[in-house]
Every structure is written in C-alpha cells, then in structure tokens.
C-alpha cells in the first residue's frame, strides 16, 4: 500500500519552544492530509484538515494559532506546535489518501510522540 | 459533523472464542467504514473495511457487517488468538469532506 512518513518519531522539547512535525506521502500526491492527536489509552481525535495551497480547517476547540499547519506541496504537510506546554505532550499522527480518491483507505504516518518538559 | 460511538471499551475472550465490536455513526452521508488495529505506540493498521453499498465483507477470520438503515456496523473476529490482542478502532468517512472520525476504541484481550 501507499506510504506516509512522519518525522520525527519522537521529540522532547522545553516548555515555551516550538516543535515542527512533518508528514510526507512518499509515493502518492495528497491534496488533503489529516492531523490527529491521541492521548494515552484514548482514541484518535481529529485536530485539523490540511489543504494543499489553502488554509487548514480546524476542529472545534483546536487553537489554530497554537497548532500551525502548512501544506505547501502535494506531498508534505507540517504541524508546528507553538509555545509548547506540558499539556501539549501527546502522540500526534497524520493520515493521507491519494488525491482524487474518496471513501478509500487512509494511510497513517508512524506518529510523533511529543514530550514537553 | 460525524459522531462515531464504539462498544465495548474493553473485551476479554478466551482463545478460540469469537469477539464482536459494535459501532454506530450519526452522519447518513458517511459511506466508508474501516476498522483499524493499533498496537501500543504504533500507527493504526487497516484490518478490514466496508463501503456503504455492501452489507457484509469477510476476510478469513475477520468479518464486518453494515446496517445503513440503523447506521451501525460491527467487527467480528472468530477463532481468536493471543496475537489478536490490541486496541481496535472503528471509523467512518464521509464523501463530503473525506475526513475520517474514529470511535473511542476497544481494548481486546485474548487469553491463552
């Protein structure tokens, strides 16, 4: 199947700093990518929909100024956690499907475990 | 927006028994329903999926059923094995914006 690569796999940062997470579709183009957040023993919560060439669509309750999303190309979306705090510590995971497909499998990155100290 | 509910949250079965996990969804426009298996700290892995024009799909020990009228779908695992132990998530995807919403997850434990 298609491959989505997420980087880094884990990161530890100091409170107040920013962290950028990359999500790449390696063998297909993705007009849309999705960012999820998962707390321990909980489900994947959709944070935002990343749209190539336009603004991301954020879910209710997700601060767009804190979680900056950029989707500058058809194969790359980035999530930047700005001014990170310990409560931002979580597992962040992206997904994507080939452009032009609907109602098909979503391919997930391997996830990024963020720890803010 | 779409709301997906999943039950039970935990399920423990004896090896060889069957396991059933149920989900309901709210958006009648949803038309793609995958099931994912996730091991600790790893990405979800698709195990089976079904589209809204199909009522049932089977792949070896795994089957999924869909009732569009009632807006519910279920995962059935037969002859369970210890390696089936994991967290399982159902999801629903709408054709409108193509986003995918997940159920809360079911932690399945298969006892040898």
mmCIF file of C-alpha atoms in Angstrom:
data_model
loop_
_atom_site.group_PDB
_atom_site.id
_atom_site.type_symbol
_atom_site.label_atom_id
_atom_site.label_comp_id
_atom_site.label_asym_id
_atom_site.label_seq_id
_atom_site.Cartn_x
_atom_site.Cartn_y
_atom_site.Cartn_z
ATOM 1 C CA UNK A 1 0.000 0.000 0.000
ATOM 2 C CA UNK A 2 0.869 3.672 -0.094
ATOM 3 C CA UNK A 3 3.413 5.026 2.360
ATOM 4 C CA UNK A 4 3.139 8.028 4.640
ATOM 5 C CA UNK A 5 6.234 9.025 6.538
ATOM 6 C CA UNK A 6 6.160 11.189 9.635
ATOM 7 C CA UNK A 7 9.146 12.835 11.236
ATOM 8 C CA UNK A 8 10.340 12.921 13.919
ATOM 9 C CA UNK A 9 9.123 9.776 15.638
ATOM 10 C CA UNK A 10 9.659 11.323 18.996
ATOM 11 C CA UNK A 11 10.768 14.676 20.334
ATOM 12 C CA UNK A 12 11.403 16.185 23.720
ATOM 13 C CA UNK A 13 11.308 19.948 23.985
ATOM 14 C CA UNK A 14 11.370 22.598 26.640
ATOM 15 C CA UNK A 15 8.268 24.445 27.652
ATOM 16 C CA UNK A 16 7.827 27.600 25.569
ATOM 17 C CA UNK A 17 9.607 26.344 22.477
ATOM 18 C CA UNK A 18 8.064 25.323 19.156
ATOM 19 C CA UNK A 19 8.178 21.938 17.508
ATOM 20 C CA UNK A 20 7.601 21.104 13.854
ATOM 21 C CA UNK A 21 6.309 17.727 12.737
ATOM 22 C CA UNK A 22 6.441 16.672 9.089
ATOM 23 C CA UNK A 23 4.083 14.369 7.246
ATOM 24 C CA UNK A 24 5.077 13.179 3.792
ATOM 25 C CA UNK A 25 3.292 10.993 1.296
ATOM 26 C CA UNK A 26 6.137 9.098 -0.334
ATOM 27 C CA UNK A 27 4.539 7.515 -3.369
ATOM 28 C CA UNK A 28 1.369 9.484 -3.989
ATOM 29 C CA UNK A 29 0.071 13.012 -4.027
ATOM 30 C CA UNK A 30 -2.313 14.135 -1.337
ATOM 31 C CA UNK A 31 -4.372 17.278 -1.714
ATOM 32 C CA UNK A 32 -5.651 16.746 1.785
ATOM 33 C CA UNK A 33 -3.966 15.395 4.877
ATOM 34 C CA UNK A 34 -5.357 14.999 8.350
ATOM 35 C CA UNK A 35 -3.772 15.585 11.723
ATOM 36 C CA UNK A 36 -4.824 13.630 14.786
ATOM 37 C CA UNK A 37 -3.903 13.726 18.428
ATOM 38 C CA UNK A 38 -4.018 10.708 20.676
ATOM 39 C CA UNK A 39 -3.713 10.717 24.449
ATOM 40 C CA UNK A 40 -2.709 7.523 26.247
ATOM 41 C CA UNK A 41 -5.374 4.850 26.060
ATOM 42 C CA UNK A 42 -7.677 7.133 24.128
ATOM 43 C CA UNK A 43 -8.913 7.443 20.597
ATOM 44 C CA UNK A 44 -7.538 9.427 17.683
ATOM 45 C CA UNK A 45 -9.065 12.885 17.782
ATOM 46 C CA UNK A 46 -9.139 14.813 14.535
ATOM 47 C CA UNK A 47 -7.436 18.149 15.028
ATOM 48 C CA UNK A 48 -7.469 19.644 11.578
ATOM 49 C CA UNK A 49 -7.677 19.037 7.879
ATOM 50 C CA UNK A 50 -4.653 20.241 5.960
ATOM 51 C CA UNK A 51 -5.425 21.521 2.468
ATOM 52 C CA UNK A 52 -2.717 21.966 -0.144
ATOM 53 C CA UNK A 53 -2.414 25.571 -1.174
ATOM 54 C CA UNK A 54 -5.028 26.887 1.221
ATOM 55 C CA UNK A 55 -5.763 27.298 4.897
ATOM 56 C CA UNK A 56 -6.268 24.340 7.132
ATOM 57 C CA UNK A 57 -9.667 23.579 8.576
ATOM 58 C CA UNK A 58 -9.569 23.192 12.333
ATOM 59 C CA UNK A 59 -11.909 21.185 14.500
ATOM 60 C CA UNK A 60 -13.834 22.920 17.221
ATOM 61 C CA UNK A 61 -11.708 23.539 20.270
ATOM 62 C CA UNK A 62 -8.369 23.311 18.459
ATOM 63 C CA UNK A 63 -6.404 26.563 18.562
ATOM 64 C CA UNK A 64 -5.217 27.415 15.084
ATOM 65 C CA UNK A 65 -2.611 29.836 16.387
ATOM 66 C CA UNK A 66 -1.115 27.161 18.574
ATOM 67 C CA UNK A 67 -1.162 24.346 16.065
ATOM 68 C CA UNK A 68 0.081 25.854 12.819
ATOM 69 C CA UNK A 69 -0.468 23.761 9.738
ATOM 70 C CA UNK A 70 1.219 24.303 6.411
ATOM 71 C CA UNK A 71 0.564 22.215 3.310
ATOM 72 C CA UNK A 72 2.846 23.774 0.765
ATOM 73 C CA UNK A 73 3.096 20.844 -1.618
ATOM 74 C CA UNK A 74 1.088 17.806 -2.625
ATOM 75 C CA UNK A 75 3.359 15.531 -0.647
ATOM 76 C CA UNK A 76 4.125 17.471 2.518
ATOM 77 C CA UNK A 77 2.139 18.847 5.407
ATOM 78 C CA UNK A 78 3.671 20.216 8.584
ATOM 79 C CA UNK A 79 2.244 20.720 12.035
ATOM 80 C CA UNK A 80 4.011 23.205 14.286
ATOM 81 C CA UNK A 81 3.168 23.209 17.962
ATOM 82 C CA UNK A 82 3.972 26.734 19.055
ATOM 83 C CA UNK A 83 4.923 27.757 22.585
ATOM 84 C CA UNK A 84 4.569 24.182 23.713
ATOM 85 C CA UNK A 85 3.474 23.381 27.259
ATOM 86 C CA UNK A 86 3.420 20.102 29.158
ATOM 87 C CA UNK A 87 -0.282 19.641 28.413
ATOM 88 C CA UNK A 88 0.612 19.517 24.712
ATOM 89 C CA UNK A 89 2.501 16.301 25.342
ATOM 90 C CA UNK A 90 0.766 13.666 23.257
ATOM 91 C CA UNK A 91 1.015 11.323 20.290
ATOM 92 C CA UNK A 92 0.436 13.214 17.047
ATOM 93 C CA UNK A 93 -0.312 11.277 13.884
ATOM 94 C CA UNK A 94 -1.126 12.265 10.335
ATOM 95 C CA UNK A 95 -3.000 10.473 7.597
ATOM 96 C CA UNK A 96 -3.478 10.913 3.885
ATOM 97 C CA UNK A 97 -5.151 9.341 0.893
ATOM 98 C CA UNK A 98 -4.237 9.749 -2.772
ATOM 99 C CA UNK A 99 -5.690 12.858 -4.378
ATOM 100 C CA UNK A 100 -8.951 12.345 -6.153
ATOM 101 C CA UNK A 101 -9.920 9.305 -4.123
ATOM 102 C CA UNK A 102 -12.833 9.219 -1.754
ATOM 103 C CA UNK A 103 -14.162 6.566 0.534
ATOM 104 C CA UNK A 104 -10.864 4.765 0.489
ATOM 105 C CA UNK A 105 -8.253 3.668 2.940
ATOM 106 C CA UNK A 106 -6.377 6.347 4.831
ATOM 107 C CA UNK A 107 -2.663 5.771 5.242
ATOM 108 C CA UNK A 108 -1.111 6.799 8.512
ATOM 109 C CA UNK A 109 2.282 8.105 9.401
ATOM 110 C CA UNK A 110 4.118 6.340 12.197
ATOM 111 C CA UNK A 111 3.214 9.081 14.648
ATOM 112 C CA UNK A 112 5.236 11.526 16.705
ATOM 113 C CA UNK A 113 5.432 11.311 20.444
ATOM 114 C CA UNK A 114 5.883 14.811 21.800
ATOM 115 C CA UNK A 115 7.034 15.326 25.365
ATOM 116 C CA UNK A 116 7.199 18.871 26.688
ATOM 117 C CA UNK A 117 9.275 19.297 29.830
ATOM 118 C CA UNK B 1 -20.420 16.563 11.980
ATOM 119 C CA UNK B 2 -19.974 12.840 12.180
ATOM 120 C CA UNK B 3 -20.035 11.169 15.597
ATOM 121 C CA UNK B 4 -18.889 7.581 15.964
ATOM 122 C CA UNK B 5 -19.622 5.555 19.076
ATOM 123 C CA UNK B 6 -17.953 2.256 19.835
ATOM 124 C CA UNK B 7 -18.710 -0.510 22.324
ATOM 125 C CA UNK B 8 -17.450 -2.169 24.383
ATOM 126 C CA UNK B 9 -14.424 -0.239 25.581
ATOM 127 C CA UNK B 10 -12.770 -3.429 26.802
ATOM 128 C CA UNK B 11 -13.342 -7.022 25.795
ATOM 129 C CA UNK B 12 -11.730 -10.136 27.150
ATOM 130 C CA UNK B 13 -12.222 -13.511 25.484
ATOM 131 C CA UNK B 14 -10.726 -16.945 25.707
ATOM 132 C CA UNK B 15 -8.523 -18.107 22.876
ATOM 133 C CA UNK B 16 -10.655 -19.694 20.190
ATOM 134 C CA UNK B 17 -13.779 -17.768 21.097
ATOM 135 C CA UNK B 18 -15.333 -15.060 18.934
ATOM 136 C CA UNK B 19 -15.168 -11.334 19.587
ATOM 137 C CA UNK B 20 -17.672 -8.751 18.415
ATOM 138 C CA UNK B 21 -17.215 -4.985 18.499
ATOM 139 C CA UNK B 22 -20.017 -2.637 17.559
ATOM 140 C CA UNK B 23 -20.105 0.924 16.283
ATOM 141 C CA UNK B 24 -22.763 3.436 15.408
ATOM 142 C CA UNK B 25 -22.438 6.578 13.349
ATOM 143 C CA UNK B 26 -24.556 9.676 13.000
ATOM 144 C CA UNK B 27 -23.960 11.093 9.535
ATOM 145 C CA UNK B 28 -26.025 9.376 6.879
ATOM 146 C CA UNK B 29 -23.584 10.734 4.279
ATOM 147 C CA UNK B 30 -20.821 8.516 5.629
ATOM 148 C CA UNK B 31 -20.058 5.794 3.134
ATOM 149 C CA UNK B 32 -16.763 4.195 4.085
ATOM 150 C CA UNK B 33 -16.212 2.268 7.303
ATOM 151 C CA UNK B 34 -12.767 0.912 8.104
ATOM 152 C CA UNK B 35 -11.558 -0.985 11.128
ATOM 153 C CA UNK B 36 -8.076 -0.423 12.453
ATOM 154 C CA UNK B 37 -5.885 -2.374 14.830
ATOM 155 C CA UNK B 38 -3.409 -0.362 16.850
ATOM 156 C CA UNK B 39 -0.617 -1.665 18.981
ATOM 157 C CA UNK B 40 0.904 0.492 21.672
ATOM 158 C CA UNK B 41 2.814 3.455 20.287
ATOM 159 C CA UNK B 42 2.316 2.425 16.681
ATOM 160 C CA UNK B 43 0.261 3.640 13.793
ATOM 161 C CA UNK B 44 -3.204 2.183 13.177
ATOM 162 C CA UNK B 45 -3.230 -0.678 10.709
ATOM 163 C CA UNK B 46 -6.230 -1.293 8.492
ATOM 164 C CA UNK B 47 -7.618 -4.786 9.002
ATOM 165 C CA UNK B 48 -10.846 -4.625 7.028
ATOM 166 C CA UNK B 49 -13.171 -2.042 5.545
ATOM 167 C CA UNK B 50 -16.617 -1.861 4.044
ATOM 168 C CA UNK B 51 -18.388 0.586 1.806
ATOM 169 C CA UNK B 52 -21.961 1.627 2.100
ATOM 170 C CA UNK B 53 -23.119 -0.333 -0.930
ATOM 171 C CA UNK B 54 -22.177 -3.601 0.752
ATOM 172 C CA UNK B 55 -23.791 -5.275 3.746
ATOM 173 C CA UNK B 56 -21.095 -7.717 4.732
ATOM 174 C CA UNK B 57 -17.474 -8.450 3.998
ATOM 175 C CA UNK B 58 -15.269 -11.260 5.183
ATOM 176 C CA UNK B 59 -11.546 -11.854 5.183
ATOM 177 C CA UNK B 60 -10.513 -15.158 6.766
ATOM 178 C CA UNK B 61 -11.249 -14.847 10.500
ATOM 179 C CA UNK B 62 -12.435 -11.262 10.273
ATOM 180 C CA UNK B 63 -15.797 -10.030 9.069
ATOM 181 C CA UNK B 64 -17.601 -6.723 9.084
ATOM 182 C CA UNK B 65 -21.326 -6.122 8.761
ATOM 183 C CA UNK B 66 -23.043 -2.852 7.952
ATOM 184 C CA UNK B 67 -26.625 -1.805 8.522
ATOM 185 C CA UNK B 68 -27.083 1.523 6.749
ATOM 186 C CA UNK B 69 -30.643 1.977 7.894
ATOM 187 C CA UNK B 70 -29.715 1.643 11.543
ATOM 188 C CA UNK B 71 -26.348 3.336 10.999
ATOM 189 C CA UNK B 72 -24.337 0.675 12.711
ATOM 190 C CA UNK B 73 -21.534 -1.645 11.759
ATOM 191 C CA UNK B 74 -19.773 -4.439 13.581
ATOM 192 C CA UNK B 75 -16.464 -6.243 13.576
ATOM 193 C CA UNK B 76 -16.457 -9.996 14.102
ATOM 194 C CA UNK B 77 -13.294 -11.928 14.860
ATOM 195 C CA UNK B 78 -13.620 -15.709 15.006
ATOM 196 C CA UNK B 79 -11.201 -18.251 16.446
ATOM 197 C CA UNK B 80 -9.376 -15.530 18.329
ATOM 198 C CA UNK B 81 -5.683 -15.879 19.015
ATOM 199 C CA UNK B 82 -3.454 -14.151 21.595
ATOM 200 C CA UNK B 83 -1.884 -12.084 18.825
ATOM 201 C CA UNK B 84 -5.283 -10.550 18.164
ATOM 202 C CA UNK B 85 -4.889 -8.697 21.461
ATOM 203 C CA UNK B 86 -4.710 -4.973 20.672
ATOM 204 C CA UNK B 87 -6.857 -1.878 20.541
ATOM 205 C CA UNK B 88 -9.371 -1.819 17.728
ATOM 206 C CA UNK B 89 -10.896 1.332 16.301
ATOM 207 C CA UNK B 90 -13.836 1.724 14.012
ATOM 208 C CA UNK B 91 -14.100 4.788 11.818
ATOM 209 C CA UNK B 92 -16.450 6.471 9.418
ATOM 210 C CA UNK B 93 -15.575 8.570 6.430
ATOM 211 C CA UNK B 94 -17.901 10.934 4.621
ATOM 212 C CA UNK B 95 -17.802 11.695 0.952
ATOM 213 C CA UNK B 96 -18.454 15.356 1.625
ATOM 214 C CA UNK B 97 -15.096 16.342 3.026
ATOM 215 C CA UNK B 98 -13.425 12.967 3.154
ATOM 216 C CA UNK B 99 -12.361 13.272 6.771
ATOM 217 C CA UNK B 100 -12.336 10.211 8.988
ATOM 218 C CA UNK B 101 -13.762 10.072 12.511
ATOM 219 C CA UNK B 102 -12.849 7.377 14.959
ATOM 220 C CA UNK B 103 -14.694 5.532 17.653
ATOM 221 C CA UNK B 104 -13.281 5.503 21.166
ATOM 222 C CA UNK B 105 -11.585 2.164 20.708
ATOM 223 C CA UNK B 106 -11.920 -1.328 22.172
ATOM 224 C CA UNK B 107 -9.111 -2.983 24.036
ATOM 225 C CA UNK B 108 -9.317 -6.659 23.148
ATOM 226 C CA UNK B 109 -7.523 -9.198 25.291
ATOM 227 C CA UNK B 110 -7.372 -12.812 24.156
ATOM 228 C CA UNK B 111 -6.418 -15.123 26.981
ATOM 229 C CA UNK B 112 -4.457 -18.247 26.065
#
